[in-house]
mmCIF file with all atom_site columns, C-alpha atoms in Angstrom:
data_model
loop_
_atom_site.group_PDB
_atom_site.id
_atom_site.type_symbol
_atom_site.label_atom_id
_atom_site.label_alt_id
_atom_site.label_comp_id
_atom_site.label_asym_id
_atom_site.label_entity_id
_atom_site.label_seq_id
_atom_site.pdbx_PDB_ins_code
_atom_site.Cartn_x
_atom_site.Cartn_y
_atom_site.Cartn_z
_atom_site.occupancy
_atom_site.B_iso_or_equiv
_atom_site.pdbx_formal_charge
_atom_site.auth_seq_id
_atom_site.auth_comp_id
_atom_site.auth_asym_id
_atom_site.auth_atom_id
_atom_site.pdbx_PDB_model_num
ATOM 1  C CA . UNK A 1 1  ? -43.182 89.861  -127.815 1.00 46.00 ? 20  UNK A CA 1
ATOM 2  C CA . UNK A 1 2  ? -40.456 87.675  -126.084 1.00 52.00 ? 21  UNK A CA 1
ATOM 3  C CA . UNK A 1 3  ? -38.139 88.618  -123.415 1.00 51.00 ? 22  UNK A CA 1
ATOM 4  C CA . UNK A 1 4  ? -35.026 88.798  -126.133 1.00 52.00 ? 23  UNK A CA 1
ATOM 5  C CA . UNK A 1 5  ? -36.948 90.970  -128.505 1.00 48.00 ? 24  UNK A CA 1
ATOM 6  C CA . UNK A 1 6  ? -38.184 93.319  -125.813 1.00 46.00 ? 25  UNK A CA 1
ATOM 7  C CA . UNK A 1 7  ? -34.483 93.445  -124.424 1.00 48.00 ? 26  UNK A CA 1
ATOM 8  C CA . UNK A 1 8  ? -33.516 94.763  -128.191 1.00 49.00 ? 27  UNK A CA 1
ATOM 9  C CA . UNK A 1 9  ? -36.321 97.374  -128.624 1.00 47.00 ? 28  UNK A CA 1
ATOM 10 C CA . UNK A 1 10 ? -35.123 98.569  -125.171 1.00 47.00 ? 29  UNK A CA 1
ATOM 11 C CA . UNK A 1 11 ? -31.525 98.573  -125.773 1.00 52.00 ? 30  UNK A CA 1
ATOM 12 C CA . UNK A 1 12 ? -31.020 102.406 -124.522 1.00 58.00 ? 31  UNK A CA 1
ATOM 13 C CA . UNK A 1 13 ? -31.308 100.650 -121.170 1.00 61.00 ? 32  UNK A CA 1
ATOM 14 C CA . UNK A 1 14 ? -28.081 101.146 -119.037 1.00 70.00 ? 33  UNK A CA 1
ATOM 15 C CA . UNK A 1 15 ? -26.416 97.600  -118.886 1.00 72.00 ? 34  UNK A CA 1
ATOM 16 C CA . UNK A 1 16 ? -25.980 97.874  -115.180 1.00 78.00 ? 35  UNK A CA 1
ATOM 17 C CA . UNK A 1 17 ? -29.628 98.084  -115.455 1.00 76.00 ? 36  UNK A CA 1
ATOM 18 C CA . UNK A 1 18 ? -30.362 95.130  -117.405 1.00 75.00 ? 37  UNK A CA 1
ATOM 19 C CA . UNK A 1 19 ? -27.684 93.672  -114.970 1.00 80.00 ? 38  UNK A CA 1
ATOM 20 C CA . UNK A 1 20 ? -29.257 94.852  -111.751 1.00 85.00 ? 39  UNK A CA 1
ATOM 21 C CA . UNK A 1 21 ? -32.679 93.605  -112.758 1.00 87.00 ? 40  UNK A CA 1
ATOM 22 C CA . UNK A 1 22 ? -31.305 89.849  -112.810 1.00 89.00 ? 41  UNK A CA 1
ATOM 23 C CA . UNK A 1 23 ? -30.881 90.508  -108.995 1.00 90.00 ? 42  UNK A CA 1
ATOM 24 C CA . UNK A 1 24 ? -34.371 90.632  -108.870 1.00 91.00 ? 43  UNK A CA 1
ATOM 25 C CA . UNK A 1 25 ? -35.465 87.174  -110.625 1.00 93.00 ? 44  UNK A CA 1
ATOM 26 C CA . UNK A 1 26 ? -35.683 83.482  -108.396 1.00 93.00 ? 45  UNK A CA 1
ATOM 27 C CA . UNK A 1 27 ? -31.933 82.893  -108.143 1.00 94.00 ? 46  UNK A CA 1
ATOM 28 C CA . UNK A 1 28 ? -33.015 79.395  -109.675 1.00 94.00 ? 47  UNK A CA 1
ATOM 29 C CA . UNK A 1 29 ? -34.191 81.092  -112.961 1.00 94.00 ? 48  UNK A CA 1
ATOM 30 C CA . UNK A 1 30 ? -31.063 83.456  -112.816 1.00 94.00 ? 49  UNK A CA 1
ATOM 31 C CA . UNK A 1 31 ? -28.015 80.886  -112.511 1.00 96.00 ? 50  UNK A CA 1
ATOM 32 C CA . UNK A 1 32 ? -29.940 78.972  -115.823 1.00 96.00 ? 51  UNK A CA 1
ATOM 33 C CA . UNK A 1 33 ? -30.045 82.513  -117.743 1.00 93.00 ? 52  UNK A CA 1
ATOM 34 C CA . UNK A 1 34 ? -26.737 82.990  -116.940 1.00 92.00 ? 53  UNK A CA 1
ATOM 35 C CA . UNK A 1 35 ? -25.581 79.727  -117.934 1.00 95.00 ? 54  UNK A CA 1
ATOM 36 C CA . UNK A 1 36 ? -27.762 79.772  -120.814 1.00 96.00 ? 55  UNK A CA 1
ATOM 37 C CA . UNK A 1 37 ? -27.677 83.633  -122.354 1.00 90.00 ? 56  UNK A CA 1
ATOM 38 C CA . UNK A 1 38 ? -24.338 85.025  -120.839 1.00 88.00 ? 57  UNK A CA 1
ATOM 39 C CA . UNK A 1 39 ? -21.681 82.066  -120.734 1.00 94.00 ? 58  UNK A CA 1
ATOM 40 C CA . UNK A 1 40 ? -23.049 80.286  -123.712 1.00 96.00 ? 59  UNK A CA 1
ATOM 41 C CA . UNK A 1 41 ? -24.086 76.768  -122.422 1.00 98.00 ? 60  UNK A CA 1
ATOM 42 C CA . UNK A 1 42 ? -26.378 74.333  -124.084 1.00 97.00 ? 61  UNK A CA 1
ATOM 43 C CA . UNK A 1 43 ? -29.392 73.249  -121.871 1.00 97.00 ? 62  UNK A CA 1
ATOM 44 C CA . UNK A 1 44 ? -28.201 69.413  -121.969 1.00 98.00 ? 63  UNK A CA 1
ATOM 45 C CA . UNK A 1 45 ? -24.879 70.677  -121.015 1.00 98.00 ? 64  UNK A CA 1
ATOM 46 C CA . UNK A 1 46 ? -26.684 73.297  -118.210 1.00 98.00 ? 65  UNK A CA 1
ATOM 47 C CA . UNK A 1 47 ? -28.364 70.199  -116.787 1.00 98.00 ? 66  UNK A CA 1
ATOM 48 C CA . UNK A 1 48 ? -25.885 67.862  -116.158 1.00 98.00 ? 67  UNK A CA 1
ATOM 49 C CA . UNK A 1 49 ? -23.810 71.439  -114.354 1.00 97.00 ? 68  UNK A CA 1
ATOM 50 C CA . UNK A 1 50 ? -26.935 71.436  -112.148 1.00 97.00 ? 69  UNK A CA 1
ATOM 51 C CA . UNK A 1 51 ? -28.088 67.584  -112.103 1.00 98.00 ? 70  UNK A CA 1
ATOM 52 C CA . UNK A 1 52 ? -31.611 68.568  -113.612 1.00 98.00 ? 71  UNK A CA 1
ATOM 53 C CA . UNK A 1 53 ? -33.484 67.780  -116.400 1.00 98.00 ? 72  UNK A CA 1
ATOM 54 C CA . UNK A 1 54 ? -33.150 69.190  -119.653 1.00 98.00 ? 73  UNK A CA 1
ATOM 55 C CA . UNK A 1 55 ? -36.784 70.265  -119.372 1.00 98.00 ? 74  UNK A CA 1
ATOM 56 C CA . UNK A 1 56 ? -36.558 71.879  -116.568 1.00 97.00 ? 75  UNK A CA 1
ATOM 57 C CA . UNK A 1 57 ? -33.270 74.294  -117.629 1.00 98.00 ? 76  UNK A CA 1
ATOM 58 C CA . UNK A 1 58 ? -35.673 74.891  -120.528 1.00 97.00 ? 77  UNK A CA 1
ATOM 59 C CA . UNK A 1 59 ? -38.505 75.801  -118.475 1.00 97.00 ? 78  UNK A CA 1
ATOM 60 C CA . UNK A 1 60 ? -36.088 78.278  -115.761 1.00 97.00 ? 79  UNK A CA 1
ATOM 61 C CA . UNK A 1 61 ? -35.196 79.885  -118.704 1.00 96.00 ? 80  UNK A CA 1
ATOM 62 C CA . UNK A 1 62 ? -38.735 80.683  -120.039 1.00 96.00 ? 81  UNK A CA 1
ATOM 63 C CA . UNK A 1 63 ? -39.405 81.989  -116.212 1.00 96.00 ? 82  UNK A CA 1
ATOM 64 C CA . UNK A 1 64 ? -36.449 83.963  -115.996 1.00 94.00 ? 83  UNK A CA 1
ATOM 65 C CA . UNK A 1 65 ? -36.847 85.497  -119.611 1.00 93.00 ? 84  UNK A CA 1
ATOM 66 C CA . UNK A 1 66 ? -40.975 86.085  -118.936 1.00 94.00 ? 85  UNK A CA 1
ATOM 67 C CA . UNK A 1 67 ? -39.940 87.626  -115.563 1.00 94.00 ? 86  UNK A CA 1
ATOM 68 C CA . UNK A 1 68 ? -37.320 90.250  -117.321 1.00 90.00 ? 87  UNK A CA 1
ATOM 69 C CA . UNK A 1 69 ? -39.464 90.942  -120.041 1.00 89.00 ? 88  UNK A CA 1
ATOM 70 C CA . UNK A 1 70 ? -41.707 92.071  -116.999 1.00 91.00 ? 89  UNK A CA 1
ATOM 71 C CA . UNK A 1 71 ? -39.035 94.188  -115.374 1.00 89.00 ? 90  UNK A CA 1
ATOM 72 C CA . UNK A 1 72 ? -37.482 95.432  -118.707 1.00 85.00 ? 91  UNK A CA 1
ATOM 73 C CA . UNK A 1 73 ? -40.792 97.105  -119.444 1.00 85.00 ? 92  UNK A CA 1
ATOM 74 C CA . UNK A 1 74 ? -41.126 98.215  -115.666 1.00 84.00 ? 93  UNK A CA 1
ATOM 75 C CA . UNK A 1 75 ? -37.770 100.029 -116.096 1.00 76.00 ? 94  UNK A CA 1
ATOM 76 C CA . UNK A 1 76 ? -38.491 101.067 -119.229 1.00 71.00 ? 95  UNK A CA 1
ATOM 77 C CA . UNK A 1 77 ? -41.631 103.069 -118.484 1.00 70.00 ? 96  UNK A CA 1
ATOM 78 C CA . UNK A 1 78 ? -40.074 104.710 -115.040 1.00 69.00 ? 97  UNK A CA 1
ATOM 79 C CA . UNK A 1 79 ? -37.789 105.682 -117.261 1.00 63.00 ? 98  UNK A CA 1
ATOM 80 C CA . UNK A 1 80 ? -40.049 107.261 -119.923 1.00 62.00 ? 99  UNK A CA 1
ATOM 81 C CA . UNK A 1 81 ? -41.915 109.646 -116.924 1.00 60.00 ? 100 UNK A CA 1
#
């Protein structure tokens, strides 16, 4: 199930959860997701913001989505209890 998918099935979530939970991913991963999933960038445009590869914006995102997915479902069933 990927991170975007779990984020919808779990969309009773509080936003300032989902928001609080990026506090808690490599800040790395979390400036890409931002620039990525929030403001909208492309990852070409993401690397030449950061001076990386285009690769490597790819793969931050792929960390920082695997690592919410993680989270998301960590809330999620604290929540459930």
């Amino acid at each position: 199930i990927s991170a975007e998918r779990t984020v919808r099935v779990h969309c009773h979530l509080e936003e300032e959860d989902l928001l609080n939970l990026l506090n808690h991913i490599p800040e790395g991963c979390k400036t890409i997701f931002n620039l990525f999933a929030i403001e909208g960038f492309g990852h070409k445009e993401i690397a030449a913001m950061l001076n990386i590869s285009e690769g490597t914006s790819k793969s931050q995102l792929n960390v920082a989505k695997t690592k919410l997915q993680v989270l998301v479902n960590t809330l999620y069933y604290q929540k459930a209890k």
